[in-house]
């Protein structure tokens, strides 16, 4: 992945690069139930979310040669009957994983 854009806040591409030692990076895992972002990227996205009161922000993944817009149903767990929603991405120390998206 080359970057993440959450509204107008850009998560720097180097946060998703693999190191020469093989740590870090960004993976797509079809068996992962909750996406995870490397902690600095998670904190930036969380800051953007906290600036919103009602409208769900958009999130776009910038891949090499493509862009992927992520629907709010894949970024939030929404409990319509109770009027609740929860950010459904967790922080991770050394890499990022994109969950299986239907």
Short mmCIF file of N, CA and C in Angstrom, two decimals:
data_model
loop_
_atom_site.label_atom_id
_atom_site.label_comp_id
_atom_site.label_asym_id
_atom_site.label_seq_id
_atom_site.Cartn_x
_atom_site.Cartn_y
_atom_site.Cartn_z
N UNK A 1 0.85 -1.16 0.00
CA UNK A 1 0.00 0.00 0.00
C UNK A 1 0.90 1.22 0.00
N UNK A 2 0.42 2.27 -0.66
CA UNK A 2 1.23 3.48 -0.74
C UNK A 2 0.82 4.53 0.27
N UNK A 3 -0.47 4.61 0.65
CA UNK A 3 -0.90 5.56 1.68
C UNK A 3 -2.36 5.34 2.02
N UNK A 4 -2.81 6.02 3.08
CA UNK A 4 -4.22 6.05 3.47
C UNK A 4 -4.61 7.51 3.58
N UNK A 5 -5.78 7.84 3.05
CA UNK A 5 -6.31 9.20 3.17
C UNK A 5 -7.60 9.11 3.97
N UNK A 6 -7.62 9.71 5.15
CA UNK A 6 -8.82 9.77 5.98
C UNK A 6 -9.26 11.23 5.95
N UNK A 7 -10.33 11.50 5.20
CA UNK A 7 -10.73 12.85 4.87
C UNK A 7 -9.54 13.53 4.22
N UNK A 8 -8.98 14.57 4.77
CA UNK A 8 -7.85 15.24 4.13
C UNK A 8 -6.53 14.98 4.85
N UNK A 9 -6.53 14.06 5.79
CA UNK A 9 -5.31 13.72 6.54
C UNK A 9 -4.63 12.54 5.86
N UNK A 10 -3.39 12.72 5.46
CA UNK A 10 -2.65 11.67 4.76
C UNK A 10 -1.76 10.92 5.74
N UNK A 11 -1.91 9.60 5.77
CA UNK A 11 -1.00 8.75 6.52
C UNK A 11 0.20 8.50 5.62
N UNK A 12 1.37 8.84 6.07
CA UNK A 12 2.57 8.76 5.24
C UNK A 12 2.86 7.34 4.75
N UNK A 13 3.23 7.20 3.48
CA UNK A 13 3.47 5.89 2.88
C UNK A 13 4.52 5.05 3.60
N UNK A 14 5.56 5.68 4.14
CA UNK A 14 6.61 4.89 4.78
C UNK A 14 6.12 4.13 6.00
N UNK A 15 4.97 4.50 6.56
CA UNK A 15 4.42 3.75 7.68
C UNK A 15 4.03 2.33 7.27
N UNK A 16 3.83 2.10 5.98
CA UNK A 16 3.39 0.80 5.50
C UNK A 16 4.48 0.02 4.79
N UNK A 17 5.71 0.52 4.82
CA UNK A 17 6.83 -0.14 4.13
C UNK A 17 7.41 -1.25 5.00
N UNK A 18 7.91 -2.29 4.34
CA UNK A 18 8.64 -3.35 5.06
C UNK A 18 10.08 -2.88 5.25
N UNK A 19 10.63 -3.19 6.41
CA UNK A 19 12.01 -2.83 6.68
C UNK A 19 12.95 -3.81 5.98
N UNK A 20 14.22 -3.47 5.92
CA UNK A 20 15.21 -4.38 5.32
C UNK A 20 15.31 -5.67 6.12
N UNK A 21 14.93 -5.64 7.39
CA UNK A 21 14.95 -6.84 8.23
C UNK A 21 13.69 -7.68 8.05
N UNK A 22 12.72 -7.17 7.26
CA UNK A 22 11.49 -7.92 6.98
C UNK A 22 10.32 -7.63 7.90
N UNK A 23 10.46 -6.69 8.82
CA UNK A 23 9.34 -6.37 9.70
C UNK A 23 8.48 -5.28 9.07
N UNK A 24 7.29 -5.11 9.61
CA UNK A 24 6.39 -4.07 9.13
C UNK A 24 5.66 -4.49 7.86
N UNK A 25 5.15 -3.50 7.16
CA UNK A 25 4.44 -3.76 5.91
C UNK A 25 2.94 -3.68 6.06
N UNK A 26 2.27 -4.06 5.00
CA UNK A 26 0.80 -4.04 4.94
C UNK A 26 0.35 -5.32 4.28
N UNK A 27 -0.60 -6.00 4.88
CA UNK A 27 -1.07 -7.29 4.38
C UNK A 27 -2.58 -7.29 4.25
N UNK A 28 -3.09 -8.03 3.28
CA UNK A 28 -4.51 -8.31 3.17
C UNK A 28 -4.68 -9.75 3.61
N UNK A 29 -5.54 -9.98 4.60
CA UNK A 29 -5.73 -11.32 5.17
C UNK A 29 -7.22 -11.64 5.16
N UNK A 30 -7.62 -12.61 4.37
CA UNK A 30 -9.04 -12.95 4.23
C UNK A 30 -9.63 -13.60 5.47
N UNK A 31 -8.82 -14.00 6.44
CA UNK A 31 -9.36 -14.61 7.66
C UNK A 31 -9.36 -13.65 8.84
N UNK A 32 -8.83 -12.45 8.67
CA UNK A 32 -8.80 -11.46 9.75
C UNK A 32 -10.17 -10.80 9.88
N UNK A 33 -10.70 -10.76 11.11
CA UNK A 33 -12.03 -10.21 11.33
C UNK A 33 -12.03 -8.70 11.55
N UNK A 34 -10.93 -8.15 12.04
CA UNK A 34 -10.84 -6.72 12.31
C UNK A 34 -9.54 -6.20 11.71
N UNK A 35 -9.64 -5.14 10.91
CA UNK A 35 -8.43 -4.54 10.34
C UNK A 35 -7.57 -3.94 11.44
N UNK A 36 -6.29 -3.86 11.19
CA UNK A 36 -5.36 -3.27 12.15
C UNK A 36 -4.43 -2.32 11.40
N UNK A 37 -4.16 -1.19 12.01
CA UNK A 37 -3.23 -0.22 11.44
C UNK A 37 -2.05 -0.06 12.38
N UNK A 38 -0.87 0.12 11.80
CA UNK A 38 0.29 0.41 12.62
C UNK A 38 -0.06 1.61 13.51
N UNK A 39 0.39 1.59 14.75
CA UNK A 39 -0.07 2.54 15.76
C UNK A 39 -0.03 4.01 15.33
N UNK A 40 1.03 4.54 14.72
CA UNK A 40 1.00 5.96 14.32
C UNK A 40 -0.11 6.26 13.30
N UNK A 41 -0.38 5.34 12.39
CA UNK A 41 -1.47 5.53 11.42
C UNK A 41 -2.81 5.46 12.13
N UNK A 42 -2.96 4.51 13.06
CA UNK A 42 -4.18 4.38 13.84
C UNK A 42 -4.48 5.67 14.59
N UNK A 43 -3.47 6.25 15.23
CA UNK A 43 -3.66 7.47 16.02
C UNK A 43 -4.11 8.64 15.13
N UNK A 44 -3.56 8.74 13.92
CA UNK A 44 -3.96 9.81 13.01
C UNK A 44 -5.41 9.63 12.56
N UNK A 45 -5.80 8.41 12.21
CA UNK A 45 -7.18 8.14 11.80
C UNK A 45 -8.12 8.39 12.97
N UNK A 46 -7.74 7.99 14.18
CA UNK A 46 -8.56 8.22 15.36
C UNK A 46 -8.77 9.72 15.58
N UNK A 47 -7.73 10.52 15.37
CA UNK A 47 -7.84 11.98 15.52
C UNK A 47 -8.88 12.54 14.54
N UNK A 48 -8.85 12.05 13.29
CA UNK A 48 -9.83 12.49 12.29
C UNK A 48 -11.23 12.10 12.74
N UNK A 49 -11.41 10.88 13.22
CA UNK A 49 -12.74 10.42 13.65
C UNK A 49 -13.28 11.27 14.79
N UNK A 50 -12.44 11.64 15.71
CA UNK A 50 -12.88 12.43 16.86
C UNK A 50 -13.34 13.83 16.46
N UNK A 51 -12.96 14.28 15.28
CA UNK A 51 -13.37 15.61 14.83
C UNK A 51 -14.77 15.60 14.21
N UNK A 52 -15.38 14.44 14.09
CA UNK A 52 -16.71 14.31 13.50
C UNK A 52 -17.73 14.05 14.58
N UNK A 53 -18.90 14.64 14.42
CA UNK A 53 -19.95 14.41 15.39
C UNK A 53 -21.02 13.46 14.87
N UNK A 54 -21.40 13.58 13.61
CA UNK A 54 -22.49 12.77 13.09
C UNK A 54 -22.09 12.01 11.83
N UNK A 55 -21.54 12.69 10.85
CA UNK A 55 -21.22 12.07 9.57
C UNK A 55 -19.99 11.18 9.68
N UNK A 56 -20.07 10.03 9.04
CA UNK A 56 -18.93 9.12 9.01
C UNK A 56 -17.95 9.60 7.95
N UNK A 57 -16.68 9.72 8.29
CA UNK A 57 -15.70 10.16 7.30
C UNK A 57 -15.41 9.07 6.29
N UNK A 58 -14.90 9.46 5.16
CA UNK A 58 -14.50 8.49 4.15
C UNK A 58 -13.06 8.05 4.42
N UNK A 59 -12.73 6.85 3.96
CA UNK A 59 -11.36 6.34 4.08
C UNK A 59 -10.99 5.72 2.76
N UNK A 60 -9.85 6.10 2.22
CA UNK A 60 -9.40 5.59 0.93
C UNK A 60 -8.00 5.01 1.07
N UNK A 61 -7.82 3.78 0.60
CA UNK A 61 -6.50 3.16 0.57
C UNK A 61 -5.90 3.43 -0.80
N UNK A 62 -4.68 3.92 -0.83
CA UNK A 62 -3.98 4.17 -2.08
C UNK A 62 -3.01 3.02 -2.31
N UNK A 63 -3.30 2.20 -3.31
CA UNK A 63 -2.47 1.05 -3.65
C UNK A 63 -1.65 1.41 -4.88
N UNK A 64 -0.69 0.60 -5.22
CA UNK A 64 0.10 0.87 -6.42
C UNK A 64 -0.80 0.70 -7.63
N UNK A 65 -1.15 1.80 -8.29
CA UNK A 65 -1.98 1.76 -9.49
C UNK A 65 -3.47 1.70 -9.25
N UNK A 66 -3.92 1.83 -8.00
CA UNK A 66 -5.36 1.75 -7.73
C UNK A 66 -5.68 2.47 -6.42
N UNK A 67 -6.95 2.82 -6.27
CA UNK A 67 -7.46 3.37 -5.02
C UNK A 67 -8.64 2.53 -4.59
N UNK A 68 -8.80 2.33 -3.29
CA UNK A 68 -9.89 1.53 -2.76
C UNK A 68 -10.60 2.33 -1.68
N UNK A 69 -11.84 2.73 -1.95
CA UNK A 69 -12.64 3.43 -0.95
C UNK A 69 -13.26 2.40 -0.02
N UNK A 70 -13.16 2.65 1.27
CA UNK A 70 -13.67 1.72 2.27
C UNK A 70 -15.00 2.24 2.78
N UNK A 71 -16.05 1.43 2.66
CA UNK A 71 -17.38 1.81 3.12
C UNK A 71 -17.39 1.89 4.65
N UNK A 72 -18.24 2.76 5.19
CA UNK A 72 -18.29 2.92 6.65
C UNK A 72 -18.63 1.62 7.36
N UNK A 73 -19.37 0.72 6.71
CA UNK A 73 -19.71 -0.56 7.35
C UNK A 73 -18.46 -1.43 7.57
N UNK A 74 -17.37 -1.13 6.87
CA UNK A 74 -16.13 -1.87 7.05
C UNK A 74 -15.14 -1.14 7.95
N UNK A 75 -15.48 0.05 8.38
CA UNK A 75 -14.62 0.82 9.27
C UNK A 75 -15.26 0.91 10.67
N UNK A 76 -16.58 0.78 10.73
CA UNK A 76 -17.31 0.89 12.00
C UNK A 76 -18.20 -0.32 12.22
N UNK A 77 -18.34 -0.71 13.49
CA UNK A 77 -19.39 -1.65 13.88
C UNK A 77 -20.56 -0.77 14.26
N UNK A 78 -21.70 -0.98 13.59
CA UNK A 78 -22.85 -0.11 13.81
C UNK A 78 -23.99 -0.93 14.40
N UNK A 79 -24.53 -0.47 15.52
CA UNK A 79 -25.68 -1.08 16.19
C UNK A 79 -26.84 -0.11 16.03
N UNK A 80 -27.59 -0.27 14.92
CA UNK A 80 -28.64 0.69 14.57
C UNK A 80 -29.71 0.81 15.64
N UNK A 81 -30.15 -0.33 16.19
CA UNK A 81 -31.24 -0.31 17.17
C UNK A 81 -30.89 0.50 18.42
N UNK A 82 -29.62 0.47 18.80
CA UNK A 82 -29.19 1.19 20.00
C UNK A 82 -28.60 2.55 19.69
N UNK A 83 -28.44 2.86 18.40
CA UNK A 83 -27.87 4.13 18.00
C UNK A 83 -26.40 4.27 18.36
N UNK A 84 -25.67 3.16 18.30
CA UNK A 84 -24.25 3.15 18.67
C UNK A 84 -23.38 2.77 17.49
N UNK A 85 -22.15 3.26 17.50
CA UNK A 85 -21.17 2.80 16.53
C UNK A 85 -19.80 2.79 17.18
N UNK A 86 -18.94 1.92 16.68
CA UNK A 86 -17.61 1.75 17.25
C UNK A 86 -16.60 1.63 16.11
N UNK A 87 -15.48 2.33 16.24
CA UNK A 87 -14.39 2.25 15.28
C UNK A 87 -13.88 0.81 15.27
N UNK A 88 -13.98 0.13 14.14
CA UNK A 88 -13.67 -1.30 14.05
C UNK A 88 -12.29 -1.56 13.44
N UNK A 89 -11.32 -0.73 13.79
CA UNK A 89 -9.93 -0.95 13.40
C UNK A 89 -9.11 -0.82 14.68
N UNK A 90 -8.16 -1.72 14.85
CA UNK A 90 -7.33 -1.72 16.06
C UNK A 90 -5.89 -1.35 15.73
N UNK A 91 -5.15 -0.82 16.72
CA UNK A 91 -3.74 -0.53 16.48
C UNK A 91 -2.89 -1.78 16.59
N UNK A 92 -1.76 -1.79 15.92
CA UNK A 92 -0.80 -2.89 15.98
C UNK A 92 0.59 -2.27 15.91
N UNK A 93 1.55 -2.83 16.63
CA UNK A 93 2.86 -2.20 16.76
C UNK A 93 3.70 -2.14 15.49
N UNK A 94 3.75 -3.21 14.70
CA UNK A 94 4.77 -3.21 13.64
C UNK A 94 4.29 -3.50 12.23
N UNK A 95 2.99 -3.66 12.01
CA UNK A 95 2.49 -3.84 10.65
C UNK A 95 1.02 -3.51 10.59
N UNK A 96 0.46 -3.51 9.38
CA UNK A 96 -0.96 -3.23 9.18
C UNK A 96 -1.58 -4.39 8.42
N UNK A 97 -2.84 -4.72 8.75
CA UNK A 97 -3.54 -5.84 8.12
C UNK A 97 -4.92 -5.36 7.71
N UNK A 98 -5.29 -5.59 6.47
CA UNK A 98 -6.63 -5.27 5.99
C UNK A 98 -7.47 -6.53 6.07
N UNK A 99 -8.60 -6.43 6.77
CA UNK A 99 -9.50 -7.57 6.91
C UNK A 99 -10.15 -7.94 5.59
N UNK A 100 -10.78 -9.09 5.57
CA UNK A 100 -11.60 -9.51 4.42
C UNK A 100 -12.81 -8.59 4.36
N UNK A 101 -13.04 -7.96 3.22
CA UNK A 101 -14.16 -7.03 3.05
C UNK A 101 -15.16 -7.62 2.08
N UNK A 102 -16.41 -7.69 2.53
CA UNK A 102 -17.49 -8.21 1.67
C UNK A 102 -18.10 -7.09 0.86
#
